[in-house]
CSV table of C-alpha atoms in Angstrom, one decimal:
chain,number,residue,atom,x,y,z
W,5,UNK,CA,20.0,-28.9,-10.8
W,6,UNK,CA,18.8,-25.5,-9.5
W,7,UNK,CA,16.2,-25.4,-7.0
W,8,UNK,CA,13.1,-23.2,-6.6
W,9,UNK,CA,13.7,-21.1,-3.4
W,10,UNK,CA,10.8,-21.5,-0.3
W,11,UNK,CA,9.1,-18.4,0.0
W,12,UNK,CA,9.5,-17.4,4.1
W,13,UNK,CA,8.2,-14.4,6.0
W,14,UNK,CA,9.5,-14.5,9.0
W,15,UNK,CA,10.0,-11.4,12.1
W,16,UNK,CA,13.2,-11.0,14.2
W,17,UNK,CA,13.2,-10.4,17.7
W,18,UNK,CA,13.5,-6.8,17.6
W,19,UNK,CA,10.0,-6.6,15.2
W,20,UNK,CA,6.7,-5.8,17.0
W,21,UNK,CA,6.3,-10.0,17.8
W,22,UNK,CA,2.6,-8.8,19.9
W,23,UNK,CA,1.9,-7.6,16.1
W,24,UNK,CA,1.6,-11.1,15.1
W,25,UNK,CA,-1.8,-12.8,15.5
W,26,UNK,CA,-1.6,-15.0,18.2
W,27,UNK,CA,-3.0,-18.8,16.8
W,28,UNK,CA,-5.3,-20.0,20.1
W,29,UNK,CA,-8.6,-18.4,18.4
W,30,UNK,CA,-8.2,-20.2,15.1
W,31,UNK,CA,-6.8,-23.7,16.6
W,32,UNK,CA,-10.2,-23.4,19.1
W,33,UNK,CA,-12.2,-22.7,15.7
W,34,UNK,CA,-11.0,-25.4,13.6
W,35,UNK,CA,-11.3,-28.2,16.9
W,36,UNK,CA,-14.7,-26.6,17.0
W,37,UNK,CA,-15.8,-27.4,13.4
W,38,UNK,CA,-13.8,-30.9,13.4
W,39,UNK,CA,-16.0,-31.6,16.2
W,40,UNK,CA,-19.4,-30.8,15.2
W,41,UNK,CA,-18.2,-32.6,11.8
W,42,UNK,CA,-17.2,-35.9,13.6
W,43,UNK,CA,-19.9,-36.1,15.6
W,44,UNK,CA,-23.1,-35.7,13.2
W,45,UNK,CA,-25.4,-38.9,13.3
W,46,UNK,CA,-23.8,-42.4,11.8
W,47,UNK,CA,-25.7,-42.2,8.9
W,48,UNK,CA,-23.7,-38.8,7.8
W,49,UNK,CA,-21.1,-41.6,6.0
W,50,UNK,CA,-18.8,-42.5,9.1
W,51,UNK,CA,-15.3,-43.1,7.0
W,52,UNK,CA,-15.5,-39.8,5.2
W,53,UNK,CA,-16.1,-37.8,8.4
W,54,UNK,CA,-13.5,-39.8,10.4
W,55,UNK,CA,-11.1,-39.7,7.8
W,56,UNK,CA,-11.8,-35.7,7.5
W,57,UNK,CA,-11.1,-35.7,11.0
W,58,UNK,CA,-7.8,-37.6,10.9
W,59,UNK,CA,-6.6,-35.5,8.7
W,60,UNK,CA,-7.3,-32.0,9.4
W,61,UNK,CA,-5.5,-33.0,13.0
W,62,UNK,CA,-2.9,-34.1,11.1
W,63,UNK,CA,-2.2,-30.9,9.1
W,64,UNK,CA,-2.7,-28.9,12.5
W,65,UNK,CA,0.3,-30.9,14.4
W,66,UNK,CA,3.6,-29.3,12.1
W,67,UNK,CA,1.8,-26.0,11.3
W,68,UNK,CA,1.7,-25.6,15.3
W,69,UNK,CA,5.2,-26.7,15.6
W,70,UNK,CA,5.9,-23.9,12.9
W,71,UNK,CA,4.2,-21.1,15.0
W,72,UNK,CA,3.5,-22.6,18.3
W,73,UNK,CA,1.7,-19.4,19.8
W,74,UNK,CA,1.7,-16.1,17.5
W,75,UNK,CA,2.0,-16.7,13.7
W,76,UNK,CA,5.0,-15.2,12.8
W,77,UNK,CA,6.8,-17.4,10.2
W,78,UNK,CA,5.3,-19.0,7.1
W,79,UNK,CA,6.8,-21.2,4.1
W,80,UNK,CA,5.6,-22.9,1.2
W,81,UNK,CA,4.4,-26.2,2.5
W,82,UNK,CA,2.8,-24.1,5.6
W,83,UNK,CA,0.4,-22.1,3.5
W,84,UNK,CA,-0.4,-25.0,1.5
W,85,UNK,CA,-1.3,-26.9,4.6
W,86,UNK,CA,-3.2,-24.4,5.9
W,87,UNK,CA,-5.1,-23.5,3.0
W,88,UNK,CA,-5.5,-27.4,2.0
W,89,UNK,CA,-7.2,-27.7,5.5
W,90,UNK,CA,-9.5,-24.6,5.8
W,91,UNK,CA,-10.9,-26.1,2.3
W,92,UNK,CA,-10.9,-29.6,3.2
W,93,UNK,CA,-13.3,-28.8,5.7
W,94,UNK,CA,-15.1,-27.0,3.5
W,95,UNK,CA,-16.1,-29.7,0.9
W,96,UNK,CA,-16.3,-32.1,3.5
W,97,UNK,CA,-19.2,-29.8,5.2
W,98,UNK,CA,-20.9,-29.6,1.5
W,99,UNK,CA,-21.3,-33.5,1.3
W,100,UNK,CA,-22.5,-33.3,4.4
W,101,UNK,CA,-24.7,-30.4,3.5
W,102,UNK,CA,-26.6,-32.6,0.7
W,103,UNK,CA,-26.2,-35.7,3.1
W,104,UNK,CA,-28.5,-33.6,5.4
W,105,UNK,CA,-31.0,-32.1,2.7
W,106,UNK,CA,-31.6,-35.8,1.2
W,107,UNK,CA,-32.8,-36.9,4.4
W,108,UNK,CA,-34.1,-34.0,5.7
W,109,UNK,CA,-36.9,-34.4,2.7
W,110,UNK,CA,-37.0,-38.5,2.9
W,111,UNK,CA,-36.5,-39.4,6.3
W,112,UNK,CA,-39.8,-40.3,8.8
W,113,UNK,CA,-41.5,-38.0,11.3
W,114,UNK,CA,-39.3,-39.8,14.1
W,115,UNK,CA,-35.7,-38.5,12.9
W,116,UNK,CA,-37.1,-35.5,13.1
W,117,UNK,CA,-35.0,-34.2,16.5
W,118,UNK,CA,-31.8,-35.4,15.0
W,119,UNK,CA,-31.6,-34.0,11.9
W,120,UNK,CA,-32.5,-30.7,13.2
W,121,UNK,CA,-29.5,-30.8,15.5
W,122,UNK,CA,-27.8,-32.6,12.5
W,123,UNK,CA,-28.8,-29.1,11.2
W,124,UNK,CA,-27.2,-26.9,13.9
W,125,UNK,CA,-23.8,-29.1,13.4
W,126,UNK,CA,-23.7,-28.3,9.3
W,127,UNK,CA,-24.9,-24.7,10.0
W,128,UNK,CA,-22.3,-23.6,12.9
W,129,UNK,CA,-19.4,-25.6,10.9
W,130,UNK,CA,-20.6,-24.1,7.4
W,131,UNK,CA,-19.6,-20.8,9.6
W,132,UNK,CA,-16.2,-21.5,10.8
W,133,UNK,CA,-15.1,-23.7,7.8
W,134,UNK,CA,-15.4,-20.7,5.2
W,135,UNK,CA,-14.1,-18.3,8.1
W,136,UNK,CA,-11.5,-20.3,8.0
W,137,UNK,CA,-10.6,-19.7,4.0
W,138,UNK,CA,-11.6,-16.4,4.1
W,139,UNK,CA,-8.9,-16.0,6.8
W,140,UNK,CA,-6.5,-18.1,4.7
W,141,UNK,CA,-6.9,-16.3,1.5
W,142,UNK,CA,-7.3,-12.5,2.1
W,143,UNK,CA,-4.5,-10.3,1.8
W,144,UNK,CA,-2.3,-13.0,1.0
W,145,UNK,CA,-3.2,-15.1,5.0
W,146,UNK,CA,-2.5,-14.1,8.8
W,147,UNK,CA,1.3,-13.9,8.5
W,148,UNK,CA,1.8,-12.0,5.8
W,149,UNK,CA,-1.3,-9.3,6.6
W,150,UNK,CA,1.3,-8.9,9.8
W,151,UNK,CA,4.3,-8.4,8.9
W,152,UNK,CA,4.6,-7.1,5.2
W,153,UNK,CA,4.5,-3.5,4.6
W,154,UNK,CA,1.3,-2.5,3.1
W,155,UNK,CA,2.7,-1.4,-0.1
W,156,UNK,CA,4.0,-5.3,0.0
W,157,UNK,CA,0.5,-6.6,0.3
W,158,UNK,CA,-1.3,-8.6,-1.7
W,159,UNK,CA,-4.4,-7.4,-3.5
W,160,UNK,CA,-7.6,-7.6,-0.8
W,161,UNK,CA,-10.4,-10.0,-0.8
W,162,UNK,CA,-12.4,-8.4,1.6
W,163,UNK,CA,-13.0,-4.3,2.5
W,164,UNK,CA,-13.8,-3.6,6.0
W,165,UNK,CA,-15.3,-0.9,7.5
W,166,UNK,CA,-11.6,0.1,9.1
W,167,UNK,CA,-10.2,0.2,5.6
W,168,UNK,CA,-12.3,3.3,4.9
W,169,UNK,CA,-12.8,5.4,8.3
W,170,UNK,CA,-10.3,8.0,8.3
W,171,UNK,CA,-11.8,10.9,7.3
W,172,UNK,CA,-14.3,9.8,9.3
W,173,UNK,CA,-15.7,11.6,13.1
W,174,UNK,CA,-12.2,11.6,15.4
W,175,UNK,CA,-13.5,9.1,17.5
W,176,UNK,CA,-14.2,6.6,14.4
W,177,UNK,CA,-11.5,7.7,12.2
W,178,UNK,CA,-8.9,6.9,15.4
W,179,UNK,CA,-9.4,3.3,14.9
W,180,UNK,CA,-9.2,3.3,11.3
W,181,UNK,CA,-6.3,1.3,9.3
W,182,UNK,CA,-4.7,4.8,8.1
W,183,UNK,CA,-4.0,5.6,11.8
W,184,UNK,CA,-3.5,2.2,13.6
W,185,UNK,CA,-2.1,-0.3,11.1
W,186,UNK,CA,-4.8,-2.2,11.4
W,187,UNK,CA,-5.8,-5.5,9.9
W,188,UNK,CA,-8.4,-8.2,10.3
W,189,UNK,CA,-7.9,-11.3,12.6
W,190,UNK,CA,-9.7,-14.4,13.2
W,191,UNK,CA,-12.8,-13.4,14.7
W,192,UNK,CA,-13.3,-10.4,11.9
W,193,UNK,CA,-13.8,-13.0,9.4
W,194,UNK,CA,-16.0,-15.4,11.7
W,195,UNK,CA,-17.9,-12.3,12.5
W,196,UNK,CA,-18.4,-11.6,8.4
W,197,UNK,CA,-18.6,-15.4,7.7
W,198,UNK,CA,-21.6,-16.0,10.2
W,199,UNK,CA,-23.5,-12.8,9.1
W,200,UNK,CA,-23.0,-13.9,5.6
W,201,UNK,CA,-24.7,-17.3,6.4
W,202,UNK,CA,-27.3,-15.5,8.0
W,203,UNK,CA,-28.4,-12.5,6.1
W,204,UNK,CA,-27.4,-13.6,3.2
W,205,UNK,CA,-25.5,-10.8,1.7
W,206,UNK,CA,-22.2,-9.1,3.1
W,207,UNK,CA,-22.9,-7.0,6.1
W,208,UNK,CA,-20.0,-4.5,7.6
W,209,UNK,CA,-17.4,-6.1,5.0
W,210,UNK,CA,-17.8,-5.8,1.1
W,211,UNK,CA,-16.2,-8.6,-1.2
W,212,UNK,CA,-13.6,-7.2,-3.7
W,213,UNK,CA,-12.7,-10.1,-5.8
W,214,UNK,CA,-14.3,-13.0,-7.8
W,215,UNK,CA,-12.9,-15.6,-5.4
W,216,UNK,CA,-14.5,-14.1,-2.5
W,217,UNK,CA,-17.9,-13.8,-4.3
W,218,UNK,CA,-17.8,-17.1,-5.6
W,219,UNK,CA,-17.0,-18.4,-1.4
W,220,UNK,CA,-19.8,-16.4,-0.2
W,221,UNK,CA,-22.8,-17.1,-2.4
W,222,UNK,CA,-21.5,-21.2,-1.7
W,223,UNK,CA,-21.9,-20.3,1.7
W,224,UNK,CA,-25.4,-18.0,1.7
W,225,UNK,CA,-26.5,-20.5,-0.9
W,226,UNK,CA,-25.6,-23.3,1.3
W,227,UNK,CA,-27.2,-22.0,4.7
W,228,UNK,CA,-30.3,-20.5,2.3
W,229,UNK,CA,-31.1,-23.9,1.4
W,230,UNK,CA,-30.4,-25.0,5.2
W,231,UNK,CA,-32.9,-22.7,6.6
W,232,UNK,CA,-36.1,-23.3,4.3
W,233,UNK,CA,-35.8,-26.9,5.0
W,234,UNK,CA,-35.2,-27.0,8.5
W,235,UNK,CA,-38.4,-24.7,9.0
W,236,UNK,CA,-40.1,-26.9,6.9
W,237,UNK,CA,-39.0,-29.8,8.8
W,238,UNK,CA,-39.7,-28.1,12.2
W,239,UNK,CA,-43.6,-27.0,11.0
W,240,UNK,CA,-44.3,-30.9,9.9
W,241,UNK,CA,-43.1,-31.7,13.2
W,242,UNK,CA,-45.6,-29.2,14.7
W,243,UNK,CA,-48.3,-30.9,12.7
C-alpha cells in the first residue's frame, strides 16, 4: 500500500543556520502562560487546568528534541503538535475566561483581591496563548517563514510595517523586507498580540485573512469583556 510522504523542511549545514529562529523566546512564553494557567485560584476547575498543563509539557518534550535550539526542521506530526498546543492553550484560557466573568459578577466583596489577580493571570496568558497561534499560523509557521524562498511562501496572515517600507526614507526603507529578508519572530507577534488585547484593533500589523480576523476579535473581544468587569469590580471594591 502506498504511503503519503511527511512533508520536511529542513536546512543543511552550509544554509544561513543563525537564519533560523532560535526556540528559547517561545519555550519561555509558553512555560509563562502554562504557569499563570496552573496556578489561577482552585476554584478555576483544578483537573482541567492540570490536565492542560500536563499536556502542553508533553507536546513541548519531542518538538524540542526535534529542534533543540534554532528551528530548523519541521514534519507533519511537528506542526500539528505545535499548532494543537498554541490552540489548546487557547480554549483552555477561554473556559477560564467565562470561569472568571461568572464569578467576577457573583462572587462576595471578600474575593475581591483574587479575582482581580485571577484577572491579570487570564489577561497576560490571553496575550501569549494567541501570540502563540498567530506565530504558528502565519506564513505557513517559524520554520518555513525561514527557510523557504519567498516566492515558496504561503499566503500571509499578518502585514507588518517591514512588509511595506521600501520606498520608504533610506534610513526606514534599510530595514524593510525588500532589503533584509526580513520576517517576523516571536516577540513581533507577542508585541501585535498584546496591543491587540489592549487597544482593541490592530496597531503596527494589519490582518489579511479571515482566520486572523476571526483570532483577533476572540482575543479584543475576550480582554474587552475582561476590562469592564475588572473596573467594575475594582470601583465596588472602592465603595
Amino acid at each position: 500500500m502506498a504511503t503519503t510522504p511527511v512533508k520536511k523542511v529542513t536546512t543543511s549545514t552550509t544554509d544561513n543556520g543563525e537564519r533560523a529562529e532560535h526556540r528559547l523566546p517561545a519555550v519561555i512564553g509558553l512555560v509563562i502562560a502554562l504557569t499563570l494557567y496552573a496556578t489561577l485560584p482552585s476554584t478555576f476547575l483544578p483537573g482541567l487546568r492540570f490536565a492542560v498543563v500536563a499536556i502542553g509539557l508533553a507536546m513541548l518534550v519531542p518538538l524540542i528534541a526535534l529542534n533543540p535550539h534554532r528551528l530548523r526542521r519541521e514534519t507533519r506530526w511537528s506542526r500539528f503538535l505545535a499548532v494543537g498546543q498554541a490552540l489548546l492553550l487557547v480554549a483552555a484560557n477561554e473556559v477560564a475566561l467565562v470561569q472568571l466573568v461568572i464569578q467576577l459578577v457573583t462572587a462576595q466583596k471578600s474575593d475581591g483581591l483574587t479575582l482581580l489577580v485571577a484577572a491579570l493571570q487570564v489577561a497576560v496568558t490571553n496575550v501569549i496563548a494567541f501570540a502563540l497561534v498567530y506565530w504558528e499560523l502565519d506564513r505557513g509557521g517559524p520554520v518555513t517563514r525561514r527557510h523557504a524562498e519567498r516566492s515558496d511562501l504561503p499566503l500571509a496572515d499578518f502585514r507588518f510595517p517591514q512588509d511595506e517600507d521600501h520606498d520608504a526614507v533610506e534610513e526606514v526603507a534599510a530595514r524593510s523586507s525588500v532589503r533584509t529578508g526580513w520576517v517576523p519572530s516571536f516577540f513581533d507577534y507577542v508585541y501585535f498580540s498584546a496591543s491587540n488585547s489592549m487597544a482593541f484593533s490592530p496597531t503596527d500589523a494589519m490582518p489579511l485573512s479571515m482566520r486572523a480576523k476571526a483570532l483577533m476579535v476572540l482575543e479584543s473581544s475576550g480582554a474587552f469583556v475582561l476590562l469592564a468587569l475588572v473596573i467594575a469590580r475594582a470601583v465596588s471594591q472602592l465603595g
